[in-house]
Every structure is written in C-alpha cells, then in structure tokens.
Amino acid sequence: MENFKRYCVTAALPYANGPVHIGHLAGVYIPADIYVRYLRLKNKDVLYICGSDEHGVPITIKARDEGVTPQTIVDRFHTMIKKAFEDFGISFDIYSRTTSKIHYETASEFFKTLYDKGEFIEKTTKQYYDEEAGQFLADRYITGTCPHCNNDSAYGDQCEKCGTSLSATDLINPKSMISGSQPVLRDTRHWFLPLDKHEDFLKKWILEDHKDWKTNVYGQCKSWIDQGLQPRAVSRDLDWGIPVPVEGAKGKVLYVWFDAPIGYISNTKEVTKNWKLYWKDPGTKLVHFIGKDNIVFHCIIFPIMLKTEGSYILPDNVPANEFLNLEGDKISTSRNWAVWLHEYLEEFKDKQDVLRYVLCANAPETKDNDFTWKDFQAKNNNELVAILGNFVNRALVLTHKYFEGKVPEIDKLDEYDKDTIAAIIKIKKSVENSLENYRFREALKSAMDLARLGNKYLADTEPWKLIKTDENRVKTILNISLQITANLSTLIAPFLPFTAEKLVDFLNINPFQWSEIGHENLMRAGHNIKEASLLFEKIEDKEIDEQLAKLEATKIENDEAQINVNPPKNMIPYSDFSKLDIRVGTILEAVKVPKADKLLKLRINTGFKTCTVVSGIAEFFDPEKIIGKQVSILVNLEPRKIRGIESQGMILMAEDSSGKLTFISPTENTSEGSEIK
Ligand SMILES: [Zn+2]
C-alpha cells in the first residue's frame, strides 16, 4: 500500500429529488464504505464525505408539479436519504447538503477565484424566454413536437418516446411549461469553462499517468479526450441555485455540475478545521467513488476546476462502477422499477448485511449486472447461512457443549492445524490486495474463504466424533476454530459491519485491528465466550414471492400508464352510420395468402351468401383455429383486389395500443346474417 499520510474518500452526492435505491448502493456507497472501513481498521487517517446534491432543474420541476418550493422537496429527500444511509450502516464522517450556508460561501468563492484568474470565457447565446412568466427557460421547461418521431410531448433536452437527445431549438411548436405560451429566443450571457484549453494537461494526467485507473473509467476518459473537448457553461438562467457572484449576473446561478462537486469540499469544512490537509496537502490520497454516468464530471471537469484554482490536489483514483439492473430491467426512478433502500430496511428488519453482501457480491464492477430476488435468497441461504453462519455457530455451540463456554487450551498442533493457521494470513493478504485495487467482489469472496476454511476444518477434524475418545484433540480443534472466528470478526467487518459487531459480542471481546488478523492467539485460553444466537436467518420463498409480486404490480401499473388511446374522431350524423351494413358471419375456411405474412384468405357465410375476404390478421391467428368462429363483417364495402384476390367485405377487429387484434364476435351463437346496429 502506498504511503499516504491521509485519505479523503468521497461518494457521489445523491440527487435530492428521490430516495436511494440498490443501484446507487451497489455502484457507489457500499464499495466506498467497505474501503473506508478497511482503512479505519488499519488506523489510517481517513474522512468519508458525502451529502445531498440539492440544486438543478429537475428539483424545480418536481416542486412545480407538487405546488411546493424547491426547498420543501430537498428537505424531504435529504432527511429521507440521510436516515436510510445511517440505518444501513454507511459510515460517512459527514452527510451534509449543498443548500448549506458554508457551501454557498465555498462555491461562490471558488467561482470568484477562477473568474478573477480569467479562467472562464464569456459568451452570449440564444435561449428561449417566456415573456409571460418573465424568465428564461431551461430546456426541460420546454415541450414541443419531436422532429424525429412527431411525439408532441417531447422535452427541450430529450424526446422520451424515441430517445433522441434534443436542443430546445429543435422542437416544432415549442411551448413553455410555465405559462403555456410560445417562448421567444433571446440573448443571454454565460460563463464557460474552456475544457479544450486543458486537453494537454488531461492527456498527460489521465492517459499517461493514470493507466492504473479501471478500464471502464480510463476508456471513457480517453474517448472524451480523443473526440476533442468543448467549452462548457458553468452558469444557468434559473432562480434555484447559488447566484453567480459577479456583477451583472442577476437571475443567473452556478450550473449544478459546477456547484455539486465543490460540495465535497464544503462538507469537509463542516467536519474539521483542518480541511485543507484533506484537499490541499499532496500527502493526501483523494478517491472519488461514483457511478459511470458521473465519469466525465469527476475525471475531466472537476479536476480542471481544481487544477485551475491552483491550490488543490487532484484525485488519485476515480473507481466508477457500471449499472445494476433489477430482474433484467433497467432501474428507473420514474417507472418505480427499483428496490428502495428505505423500504428494504422496513421489510427486511435487521438484515442490512444481507443486502450489503448480495450487492457487493454482484457489484457491477466491470460490466452492468443484474439483481434478482431469487439470487438474493440463494446468496443468503447458501452462503451467509450455510457457510459463515454455520461455521460460527458450530464453533461457539461446541465450545459451550464441551467446555462450558471457555476457550480450551491447545494441546499440540499437527501439520493440518499448522496449515490451517497459515492459511489465515494468506487469505488476509488476498483480501488486502483486492481492496487496494478496488476489486470489492473479489475481496468479499476471499474474506468468505476464511469461513469456508473454518467449515472445512471442522468437517475434516470431526470434533463431535473425537470428544468421547480424545478430549485434548478436541480442545485444540475448538481453540483453532475460535481463533478463526476471532479473525473473521475483523476480516468481514468492512463488508458486514453488523455481523462483525455480533461476532465481537458473542466472543465477548473488544474489536481487533486489521494488523492483528492472522494471529493464532487472538482468543486466550480460559476466556469466557457468550451464548451464541444465529448470525443469519434463512429467507423463505414467501418473502421472495412478496417482493416479486410487488414488482409485478409495478409492471402492471406501468403498462396501464402507457396505454395510448387514440383521440376520438369527428362527429358524424346517424345517416352516415346507417350506411354501414354489418352482419354476423361464420368463418368457413381460412388459408394463408402465399408470400404475405400478415394476410389470411377467409370464406365467410353471411347468411345471404358466402363471400371471400382477405384480412390482415395472420400474425395473431392460426388459420385452422378460427374455422367456425363467428365474426362481424362489413358486407357493403366496395370489393377490392388484394394480392390478386377479390376481397368482398371487411372483418371488424378491435386493436389495442400494442397493435394486438381480437375478433368482435356476438357473445352467444347468433344466426348468420343478423344485422349489427
Ligand atoms: Zn422523438
């Protein structure tokens, strides 16, 4: 491990317009928490910094939708997120927020320094302005028709129907969401950070000096730099945010992506007067844990800000994870497709470590990964219960059974005992190596190897068989088993802190430091351990079925919300309707039309004659299965040739929003030729 004097570890600031879900946890907060817990166990000087990101347009939109102030929105979610993290054991040294006074001061000062140094360029651009509301409009505040797919409720930054990202000026018939009026283009002046000016610095700093970064991070940076960087606006016309602290900037605030990362610095100021040591001393290792959507901000924009300011250190590493999916589908806040942390904590009481374990074991470290409830259950039952819980329970229960809960003395060690003890230090080293290279899945797997080692040791030595014949041997076996348990209590602590605490309590000891792992005499002979209870409980099918049912309900709700009903047609007089001659008919024959995937040729008895109809229903019906079916048929439609066949009428079908067709049939058998009116 490199010799840094101290560590400043940041976790991406969650955006305060919704609760935290498993995707956030797996991508950012759990790996960062494991890392800092490990550093603390090594007695390193470390600060773990986070807080809510509370500015930006989506928060103002949510506030408008609910008819409340943006402050009400961020207060609600900040409180909720902070509590969920605490209950989940995410061990921040501070969880603050970007609406704090100290952050306003810090961010303003930061901007002012760059402004005074001439690091920004000023540019006048055209932006939509709502004359009725008297304000400029963020792209999200404008709706209109998408030029690509004609969706008439596309947003100024994106069409959610076809997924194209747009500029507000691309929209046809733009409308302000605030007043509903048509906005006009007006000149507006903004400050830009000329990223292009810093390309040489980035090429050296990232592409040459940081080949150690994760390949997904390095690759994304390289592609950004190779494409060529553009100046990026650092201000916005908006009434929610930190005012741009220069003259003539009325109505302008710092762009949320300029202000948010400075939040790490502001929040550090709230923890310690010595904050400068963590941000300005080259002896500090700065590490940003983020999701892949934040790579450009943390690897390119923020470092440029820090470098141009001049007095700050740059991040040593930016371990970004890919995305976690849920049951094969992208996690989505707007579609409520997520496992929300605050709900999990209610529904799975005292099972924080189970979720920590599953999310770490499945972390999307190198590629997107999937969370499924079946896998959650399997990992709990087959790994936590069957491996870790089982080993610890056997070691403790046997000690109580044979030696009244006192740690027995070692009699003599055989080769197998010695190998087992030696394996502890090997496992420790492999956990360390993985953690220091930000490979948390691998680290967890290695840590579990110690429990596997314990299980195998007990299974191989079979103290329950030896107790009648060789009590001294059993003493040695249980002593070693308890030493393994004590080692486990520290080795698993970064990953499973609640379980580690329980273990320490069962063993009736004080927690050990990381440096003590590997010792074979952590538990003194004669020491009394406490009565053990189960570390983990089996998770039953019923609990998993409930979660799956909850997701299924969400799916149905989403499907219903998506049904697009076509708008009604214009009114017609009854005389128009009465022109239609619709009858009940029965299908006599049905065959596929050659070389036409969608067409069936039908012979239909309409009571007064048998007619031929070519119908576009072949995708939905097997010809053999619809013979004998009663249908509604429009019999006075002028005949027309379709694929060379004369079609003498039209079958009426109902078509739903997905394009699925069903017959319109009488609900009881009705004689052919009956009129439908
Ligand atoms: Zn579109």
XYZ file of C-alpha atoms and ligand atoms in Angstrom:
678
model
C 0.000 0.000 0.000
C 1.411 3.381 -1.000
C 2.434 5.643 1.802
C -0.158 8.351 2.024
C -0.482 10.370 5.209
C -4.229 10.512 4.987
C -7.227 9.702 2.806
C -10.114 11.792 1.586
C -12.798 9.481 0.201
C -15.890 10.925 -1.433
C -19.057 9.180 -2.587
C -21.187 10.721 -5.361
C -23.702 13.193 -3.962
C -27.174 11.663 -4.370
C -29.644 13.962 -6.100
C -32.328 15.096 -3.638
C -35.396 14.504 -5.784
C -35.956 10.857 -4.929
C -34.936 8.133 -2.481
C -31.849 5.917 -2.741
C -32.116 2.504 -4.431
C -29.985 -0.638 -4.731
C -28.338 0.634 -7.920
C -26.863 3.591 -6.035
C -25.743 1.327 -3.191
C -24.045 -1.274 -5.378
C -22.396 1.303 -7.594
C -21.093 3.787 -5.062
C -21.941 3.699 -1.368
C -21.205 0.083 -0.489
C -17.774 -0.101 -2.205
C -16.793 3.272 -0.741
C -17.980 2.197 2.705
C -16.018 -1.061 2.528
C -12.921 0.876 1.505
C -13.093 3.410 4.357
C -13.971 0.813 6.967
C -10.902 -1.111 5.876
C -8.711 1.997 6.108
C -10.045 2.794 9.574
C -9.264 -0.758 10.734
C -5.722 -0.112 9.522
C -5.659 3.022 11.697
C -5.391 5.275 8.678
C -6.428 8.900 8.875
C -9.480 8.901 6.618
C -12.540 11.051 6.021
C -15.592 9.700 4.200
C -17.501 12.611 2.694
C -20.949 12.788 1.164
C -24.137 14.870 1.111
C -27.231 15.672 -0.911
C -26.983 17.457 -4.247
C -29.866 19.906 -3.974
C -29.735 22.256 -6.937
C -30.621 21.909 -10.622
C -33.677 21.938 -12.835
C -35.314 18.551 -12.019
C -35.824 19.660 -8.417
C -37.555 22.860 -9.539
C -39.787 20.840 -11.861
C -40.761 18.419 -9.124
C -41.537 21.396 -6.876
C -43.738 22.960 -9.567
C -45.570 19.679 -10.111
C -46.334 19.405 -6.409
C -47.031 23.108 -5.920
C -44.352 23.484 -3.240
C -40.983 25.246 -3.047
C -37.761 23.531 -4.172
C -36.586 23.837 -0.565
C -39.531 21.659 0.557
C -38.523 18.984 -1.951
C -34.864 18.899 -0.969
C -35.672 18.988 2.758
C -37.894 15.959 2.329
C -35.426 13.838 0.356
C -32.327 14.970 2.226
C -33.861 13.804 5.509
C -35.041 10.558 3.991
C -31.737 9.712 2.262
C -29.628 10.630 5.298
C -31.669 8.402 7.601
C -31.672 5.445 5.198
C -27.875 5.618 4.862
C -27.469 5.755 8.649
C -29.786 2.810 9.229
C -27.946 0.865 6.535
C -24.574 1.401 8.203
C -22.973 3.629 5.575
C -20.351 5.202 7.800
C -19.928 8.719 6.423
C -17.950 11.118 8.550
C -20.396 13.676 7.294
C -23.558 13.648 5.237
C -24.367 17.297 4.568
C -26.053 19.175 1.732
C -25.415 21.731 -0.981
C -28.006 24.184 0.358
C -25.845 24.759 3.447
C -24.522 28.267 4.092
C -20.943 27.046 4.124
C -21.421 25.512 0.689
C -22.839 28.736 -0.759
C -19.746 30.534 0.501
C -17.309 27.864 -0.679
C -18.817 27.524 -4.149
C -19.107 31.305 -4.648
C -15.528 31.792 -3.583
C -14.361 29.027 -5.896
C -16.150 30.591 -8.862
C -14.815 34.043 -7.955
C -11.231 32.758 -7.849
C -11.499 31.224 -11.318
C -13.278 34.330 -12.591
C -10.596 36.659 -11.233
C -7.881 34.499 -12.770
C -9.581 34.829 -16.144
C -10.203 31.083 -16.435
C -13.711 31.491 -17.876
C -14.791 32.746 -21.248
C -17.996 34.758 -21.567
C -20.340 34.003 -24.407
C -23.707 35.280 -25.498
C -26.031 32.599 -26.762
C -29.684 32.476 -27.718
C -32.066 30.844 -25.334
C -35.825 30.509 -25.087
C -37.502 33.114 -22.900
C -41.064 33.023 -21.553
C -42.390 36.555 -21.952
C -45.496 35.935 -19.856
C -43.565 34.452 -16.947
C -40.694 36.897 -17.468
C -37.904 34.305 -17.313
C -35.502 32.228 -19.345
C -36.453 28.592 -19.734
C -34.250 25.604 -19.016
C -34.518 23.012 -21.815
C -36.577 20.760 -19.541
C -39.151 23.543 -19.203
C -39.990 23.485 -22.900
C -42.181 20.938 -24.637
C -42.988 20.575 -28.293
C -43.109 18.146 -31.181
C -40.107 15.893 -31.722
C -38.664 16.466 -35.205
C -37.725 12.779 -35.431
C -40.829 10.881 -34.348
C -43.567 13.556 -34.190
C -44.186 12.834 -30.497
C -45.940 16.044 -29.451
C -44.812 15.942 -25.819
C -41.044 15.869 -26.293
C -38.881 17.890 -23.884
C -36.372 20.543 -24.858
C -33.481 18.266 -23.960
C -34.841 14.868 -24.959
C -37.693 13.033 -26.616
C -38.642 10.257 -24.252
C -40.577 8.425 -26.947
C -37.761 7.892 -29.442
C -34.900 8.570 -27.021
C -33.205 11.225 -29.170
C -31.407 13.946 -27.246
C -32.513 17.339 -28.483
C -31.836 21.040 -28.206
C -34.810 23.177 -27.312
C -34.497 24.909 -30.675
C -35.056 21.561 -32.480
C -38.633 21.319 -31.201
C -41.528 22.076 -33.529
C -44.142 24.345 -31.902
C -42.231 24.872 -28.634
C -44.329 25.702 -25.586
C -43.306 26.943 -22.158
C -44.301 24.568 -19.368
C -44.607 27.526 -17.035
C -47.159 29.709 -18.821
C -48.091 27.553 -21.794
C -47.145 30.412 -24.116
C -44.839 30.173 -27.100
C -41.341 31.158 -25.946
C -39.124 33.546 -27.898
C -35.372 33.361 -28.414
C -33.426 35.990 -26.517
C -29.754 36.697 -25.995
C -28.276 35.529 -22.716
C -24.720 35.784 -21.418
C -22.990 32.895 -19.697
C -19.609 31.845 -18.372
C -17.909 28.841 -19.883
C -15.021 26.708 -18.692
C -12.865 26.163 -21.787
C -12.187 22.434 -21.360
C -10.384 22.396 -24.711
C -7.675 24.626 -23.254
C -6.753 21.849 -20.816
C -6.518 18.927 -23.216
C -2.746 18.641 -22.949
C -2.958 18.516 -19.186
C -5.633 15.780 -19.329
C -3.685 13.750 -21.878
C -0.702 13.640 -19.572
C -2.522 13.382 -16.261
C -5.014 10.674 -17.275
C -3.798 8.960 -20.423
C -0.144 8.759 -19.377
C -0.073 8.986 -15.586
C -3.240 7.120 -14.686
C -3.130 3.930 -16.656
C -3.881 2.319 -13.282
C -7.491 3.527 -13.386
C -10.227 0.985 -14.032
C -10.506 0.217 -17.732
C -14.091 1.463 -17.984
C -13.056 4.811 -16.474
C -9.856 5.167 -18.465
C -11.657 4.169 -21.666
C -14.432 6.695 -21.240
C -11.948 9.486 -20.461
C -9.871 8.573 -23.471
C -12.853 8.663 -25.781
C -13.907 12.087 -24.452
C -10.418 13.473 -24.871
C -9.976 11.895 -28.321
C -13.248 13.426 -29.511
C -11.980 16.876 -28.539
C -13.385 18.846 -25.637
C -15.646 21.899 -25.868
C -16.118 24.892 -23.582
C -18.822 24.039 -21.059
C -21.240 26.513 -19.482
C -20.884 26.868 -15.719
C -23.896 29.152 -15.253
C -27.614 28.868 -15.918
C -30.621 31.179 -16.047
C -32.579 29.801 -13.125
C -33.977 31.017 -9.800
C -32.825 27.971 -7.782
C -29.137 27.614 -7.023
C -26.097 29.590 -5.973
C -26.143 33.082 -7.506
C -23.242 33.794 -9.843
C -21.130 36.055 -7.631
C -20.169 38.718 -10.144
C -21.761 41.968 -11.215
C -24.386 41.893 -13.936
C -25.301 38.266 -13.271
C -28.763 38.841 -11.874
C -31.052 35.826 -12.378
C -28.095 33.542 -13.060
C -26.934 30.693 -10.855
C -23.990 28.301 -10.916
C -24.671 25.297 -13.085
C -25.421 22.396 -10.748
C -22.443 20.450 -12.056
C -20.121 23.257 -11.178
C -21.502 23.605 -7.666
C -22.092 19.952 -6.693
C -18.518 18.561 -6.588
C -17.408 21.627 -4.627
C -19.893 20.221 -2.090
C -17.289 17.610 -1.157
C -15.002 20.433 -0.057
C -17.740 22.378 1.762
C -18.831 19.249 3.605
C -15.254 18.505 4.659
C -15.127 22.001 6.158
C -18.050 21.025 8.364
C -16.159 18.025 9.791
C -12.787 19.532 10.539
C -10.992 22.829 10.841
C -8.054 21.055 9.214
C -9.991 20.531 5.997
C -7.143 21.954 3.942
C -4.975 18.961 4.840
C -7.524 16.687 3.134
C -7.818 18.802 -0.006
C -4.541 20.629 -0.458
C -1.762 18.510 1.031
C -0.003 16.294 -1.530
C 0.322 13.644 1.208
C -3.429 13.045 0.937
C -4.915 10.375 -1.290
C -8.152 11.688 -2.787
C -10.527 9.000 -4.094
C -13.912 9.635 -5.720
C -16.384 6.724 -5.761
C -19.002 7.307 -8.462
C -21.321 5.660 -10.992
C -20.414 5.537 -14.660
C -22.760 8.420 -15.511
C -20.514 10.722 -13.482
C -17.166 9.866 -15.031
C -16.863 12.963 -17.194
C -17.603 15.288 -14.292
C -15.178 13.675 -11.856
C -12.356 12.841 -14.241
C -12.440 15.821 -16.557
C -14.457 18.831 -15.383
C -13.834 18.778 -11.623
C -10.084 18.083 -11.962
C -9.836 21.013 -14.392
C -11.633 23.187 -11.850
C -9.287 22.032 -9.071
C -6.198 22.488 -11.194
C -7.113 25.964 -12.446
C -7.978 27.088 -8.921
C -4.396 26.167 -8.183
C -4.248 25.201 -4.526
C -5.954 21.788 -4.623
C -4.715 18.238 -5.092
C -6.209 16.027 -7.809
C -7.897 12.656 -7.308
C -5.572 9.681 -7.163
C -8.318 7.384 -8.364
C -11.929 7.515 -9.517
C -13.276 3.973 -9.207
C -16.563 4.151 -11.118
C -18.921 1.221 -11.393
C -21.246 0.284 -14.208
C -25.007 -0.020 -13.674
C -27.037 -2.575 -11.752
C -30.270 -3.782 -13.316
C -33.238 -5.229 -11.472
C -34.771 -8.520 -12.631
C -33.373 -7.969 -16.119
C -34.696 -4.444 -16.497
C -33.006 -1.057 -16.157
C -33.591 0.514 -12.734
C -35.784 3.588 -13.170
C -36.986 6.115 -10.626
C -39.749 7.428 -12.857
C -41.081 3.924 -13.569
C -40.661 2.977 -9.888
C -38.585 -0.004 -11.048
C -36.237 -0.258 -8.112
C -35.670 -1.732 -4.690
C -35.749 1.357 -2.479
C -33.401 1.323 0.484
C -35.911 2.805 2.950
C -38.472 0.149 2.002
C -35.934 -2.680 2.221
C -34.966 -1.568 5.724
C -38.629 -1.797 6.793
C -39.399 -5.059 5.035
C -36.181 -6.878 5.974
C -35.601 -5.732 9.542
C -32.017 -6.108 10.792
C -30.887 -7.615 7.503
C -28.648 -4.776 6.380
C -25.705 -7.118 5.961
C -27.644 -9.462 3.693
C -28.215 -6.661 1.192
C -24.671 -5.369 1.652
C -23.397 -8.870 0.939
C -25.545 -9.512 -2.127
C -24.871 -6.101 -3.648
C -21.127 -6.414 -3.104
C -21.031 -9.977 -4.421
C -22.924 -8.792 -7.522
C -21.386 -5.343 -7.846
C -21.333 -4.117 -11.458
C -17.586 -3.509 -11.276
C -16.631 -4.213 -14.857
C -19.961 -4.523 -16.619
C -23.655 -3.954 -15.964
C -25.053 -6.592 -13.661
C -28.435 -7.872 -12.554
C -30.087 -8.072 -9.128
C -32.760 -10.733 -8.762
C -34.697 -11.639 -5.634
C -34.070 -15.350 -6.234
C -30.340 -14.705 -6.212
C -30.724 -12.573 -3.083
C -32.416 -15.523 -1.375
C -29.853 -18.016 -2.675
C -26.871 -15.938 -1.545
C -28.404 -15.536 1.898
C -29.372 -19.175 2.329
C -26.451 -20.884 0.595
C -23.620 -18.550 1.562
C -24.377 -16.394 4.600
C -26.431 -19.028 6.447
C -24.761 -22.191 5.172
C -21.128 -21.071 5.184
C -20.485 -18.118 7.508
C -23.380 -18.616 9.935
C -22.937 -22.372 10.064
C -19.229 -22.276 10.848
C -19.510 -19.663 13.577
C -22.472 -21.390 15.131
C -20.747 -24.775 15.267
C -17.566 -23.338 16.789
C -19.474 -21.496 19.502
C -22.067 -24.169 20.257
C -19.448 -26.946 20.562
C -17.346 -24.797 22.883
C -20.363 -24.379 25.145
C -21.302 -28.024 24.897
C -17.895 -29.487 25.710
C -16.093 -26.767 27.672
C -18.768 -24.648 29.326
C -18.116 -21.687 27.054
C -14.444 -21.370 27.985
C -11.815 -21.151 25.255
C -9.953 -24.505 25.551
C -6.176 -24.743 25.547
C -4.156 -26.009 22.610
C -2.710 -29.412 23.334
C -0.436 -29.901 20.358
C -0.622 -28.823 16.735
C -0.391 -31.286 13.915
C 0.539 -30.418 10.323
C -3.078 -29.902 9.292
C -3.603 -27.445 12.164
C -0.470 -25.550 11.169
C -1.549 -25.359 7.520
C -4.962 -24.112 8.567
C -3.456 -21.372 10.721
C -1.052 -20.407 7.944
C -3.952 -20.100 5.520
C -5.448 -17.256 7.573
C -2.662 -14.862 6.698
C -2.793 -15.844 3.043
C -6.497 -15.065 2.922
C -5.891 -11.741 4.649
C -3.293 -10.774 2.055
C -5.558 -11.605 -0.800
C -8.399 -9.549 0.729
C -5.994 -6.621 1.136
C -4.691 -6.865 -2.368
C -8.197 -6.842 -3.809
C -9.383 -3.960 -1.633
C -6.428 -1.798 -2.511
C -7.149 -2.342 -6.179
C -10.864 -1.532 -5.759
C -11.912 -5.101 -6.547
C -14.575 -5.481 -3.904
C -16.345 -8.585 -5.229
C -13.087 -10.466 -5.224
C -12.228 -9.127 -1.754
C -15.548 -10.330 -0.354
C -15.105 -13.729 -1.934
C -11.660 -14.032 -0.332
C -12.999 -12.937 3.053
C -15.645 -15.660 2.824
C -12.827 -18.124 2.142
C -11.925 -17.821 5.806
C -15.392 -19.073 6.786
C -15.033 -21.811 4.159
C -11.680 -22.726 5.692
C -13.304 -22.959 9.133
C -16.118 -25.153 7.850
C -13.734 -27.473 6.109
C -11.522 -27.652 9.193
C -14.433 -28.734 11.384
C -15.767 -31.155 8.786
C -12.317 -32.757 8.357
C -11.415 -32.965 12.066
C -14.886 -34.034 13.321
C -14.563 -32.962 16.972
C -18.082 -34.334 17.662
C -16.755 -37.841 16.994
C -13.495 -37.412 18.896
C -14.956 -35.980 22.082
C -15.535 -39.438 23.606
C -12.027 -40.690 22.876
C -9.643 -37.739 22.657
C -10.742 -34.663 24.558
C -7.333 -32.997 24.239
C -7.503 -33.164 20.479
C -10.982 -31.569 20.606
C -9.557 -28.780 22.763
C -7.014 -27.986 20.086
C -9.611 -28.137 17.307
C -12.013 -25.793 19.063
C -9.252 -23.417 20.062
C -8.277 -23.083 16.414
C -11.916 -22.750 15.361
C -12.366 -19.903 17.819
C -9.171 -18.234 16.565
C -10.621 -18.418 13.044
C -13.881 -16.921 14.325
C -11.998 -14.081 16.008
C -10.054 -13.421 12.797
C -13.317 -13.432 10.888
C -14.781 -10.782 13.179
C -12.256 -8.298 11.796
C -11.785 -9.629 8.290
C -15.500 -9.357 7.443
C -16.007 -6.069 9.309
C -15.573 -3.787 6.270
C -18.181 -5.798 4.346
C -20.619 -6.929 7.032
C -20.278 -4.455 9.912
C -23.441 -5.535 11.758
C -22.385 -9.188 11.665
C -18.873 -8.281 12.802
C -20.380 -6.473 15.788
C -22.448 -9.529 16.689
C -19.382 -11.754 16.446
C -17.405 -9.498 18.733
C -20.302 -9.652 21.173
C -20.594 -13.471 21.015
C -16.863 -13.809 21.567
C -17.041 -11.303 24.402
C -14.011 -9.367 23.165
C -13.063 -5.887 22.002
C -12.781 -5.470 18.231
C -9.347 -6.191 16.804
C -7.336 -4.021 14.438
C -6.609 -5.142 10.907
C -2.949 -5.710 11.797
C -3.965 -8.394 14.288
C -5.581 -10.578 11.651
C -3.511 -13.700 11.083
C -2.629 -14.216 14.720
C -3.366 -17.639 16.122
C -3.814 -16.443 19.703
C -6.441 -13.743 19.498
C -8.580 -15.742 21.939
C -6.846 -16.550 25.227
C -7.420 -19.986 26.738
C -9.828 -19.769 29.640
C -11.658 -16.725 28.244
C -15.441 -16.972 28.549
C -17.482 -16.558 25.394
C -21.165 -15.687 25.400
C -24.084 -17.835 24.369
C -24.415 -17.632 20.588
C -27.527 -16.886 18.630
C -27.908 -17.290 14.861
C -25.974 -14.822 12.726
C -28.295 -15.147 9.734
C -31.792 -16.491 9.216
C -32.988 -18.443 6.235
C -35.094 -16.355 3.870
C -38.261 -18.236 2.922
C -39.922 -18.377 -0.507
C -42.861 -16.406 0.848
C -40.732 -13.294 1.445
C -39.252 -13.501 -2.027
C -42.670 -14.071 -3.608
C -43.926 -10.928 -1.885
C -41.119 -8.873 -3.404
C -41.735 -10.377 -6.826
C -45.457 -9.638 -6.508
C -44.615 -6.040 -5.618
C -42.523 -5.694 -8.762
C -45.216 -7.388 -10.836
C -47.738 -4.827 -9.548
C -45.375 -2.037 -10.589
C -45.096 -3.570 -14.037
C -48.865 -3.695 -14.443
C -49.177 -0.092 -13.256
C -46.532 0.989 -15.750
C -48.226 -0.889 -18.576
C -51.543 0.725 -17.762
C -49.972 4.170 -17.640
C -48.512 3.518 -21.077
C -51.748 2.712 -22.854
C -52.205 5.281 -25.570
C -55.806 5.701 -26.556
C -56.236 7.364 -29.914
C -58.216 10.606 -29.747
C -61.876 10.382 -30.814
C -62.791 11.106 -34.440
C -65.094 13.896 -35.611
C -68.861 13.625 -35.086
C -70.979 12.100 -37.867
C -74.760 12.152 -38.412
C -76.691 8.899 -37.856
C -77.362 8.720 -41.580
C -73.642 8.118 -42.132
C -73.608 5.246 -39.668
C -76.748 3.688 -41.126
C -74.984 3.353 -44.466
C -72.813 0.612 -42.997
C -74.228 -2.911 -43.418
C -72.597 -5.012 -40.738
C -73.670 -8.644 -40.263
C -72.856 -11.641 -38.193
C -70.933 -14.189 -40.253
C -69.229 -17.534 -39.639
C -65.780 -18.412 -40.910
C -65.996 -21.495 -43.130
C -62.461 -21.666 -44.479
C -59.196 -19.920 -43.670
C -55.870 -20.221 -45.505
C -52.663 -18.211 -45.590
C -52.141 -15.977 -48.595
C -48.861 -17.161 -50.180
C -45.895 -14.777 -49.719
C -47.864 -12.435 -47.448
C -47.010 -12.799 -43.737
C -49.982 -10.859 -42.465
C -52.816 -11.971 -44.737
C -55.409 -14.726 -44.439
C -57.941 -15.577 -47.117
C -61.288 -16.314 -45.467
C -64.552 -17.761 -46.775
C -67.418 -16.433 -44.704
C -71.064 -17.389 -44.522
C -73.008 -14.126 -44.165
C -76.428 -15.679 -44.247
C -77.368 -14.439 -47.681
C -74.179 -15.511 -49.449
C -70.688 -16.878 -48.944
C -68.073 -14.232 -49.558
C -64.279 -14.085 -49.774
C -62.431 -11.675 -47.522
C -58.692 -11.002 -47.354
C -57.871 -9.953 -43.808
C -54.590 -8.757 -42.204
C -54.853 -10.959 -39.131
C -52.387 -13.780 -39.883
C -49.916 -12.605 -37.222
C -52.435 -13.232 -34.478
C -54.437 -16.283 -35.544
C -53.745 -19.772 -36.809
C -55.998 -20.404 -39.820
C -57.101 -23.840 -38.518
C -58.134 -22.450 -35.157
C -60.587 -19.825 -36.394
C -62.750 -22.027 -38.556
C -66.294 -21.930 -37.158
C -65.686 -18.604 -35.427
C -68.467 -16.030 -35.567
C -67.366 -12.560 -36.598
C -68.728 -9.128 -37.502
C -68.389 -8.365 -41.183
C -68.980 -5.179 -43.148
C -70.694 -6.594 -46.230
C -71.352 -3.491 -48.325
C -67.748 -2.364 -48.743
C -66.788 -1.966 -52.401
C -64.774 -5.041 -53.442
C -61.060 -4.551 -53.849
C -58.225 -6.713 -55.158
C -55.608 -7.659 -52.593
C -52.728 -9.816 -53.889
C -54.829 -10.730 -56.851
C -57.737 -11.933 -54.717
C -61.033 -10.041 -54.732
C -61.929 -9.145 -51.158
C -65.675 -8.731 -50.750
C -66.010 -7.232 -47.329
C -64.178 -6.463 -44.126
C -63.992 -8.273 -40.795
C -64.239 -5.916 -37.800
C -61.430 -6.255 -35.273
C -60.543 -4.490 -32.029
C -56.919 -3.276 -31.937
C -55.253 -2.351 -28.634
C -52.391 0.134 -28.167
C -49.816 -2.581 -28.743
C -51.405 -3.480 -32.098
C -52.909 -6.765 -30.887
C -56.103 -7.779 -32.710
C -59.210 -9.569 -31.401
C -62.447 -10.505 -33.157
C -65.677 -8.638 -32.486
C -67.993 -11.614 -32.061
C -71.500 -11.965 -30.660
C -71.293 -13.304 -27.095
C -73.840 -16.012 -27.923
C -74.217 -18.047 -31.062
C -76.266 -15.881 -33.420
C -77.679 -16.810 -36.819
C -75.647 -15.728 -39.827
C -76.884 -12.554 -41.466
C -78.073 -10.943 -38.210
C -77.631 -7.202 -38.534
C -75.337 -5.306 -36.249
C -76.615 -1.829 -35.480
Zn -38.991 11.581 -30.778
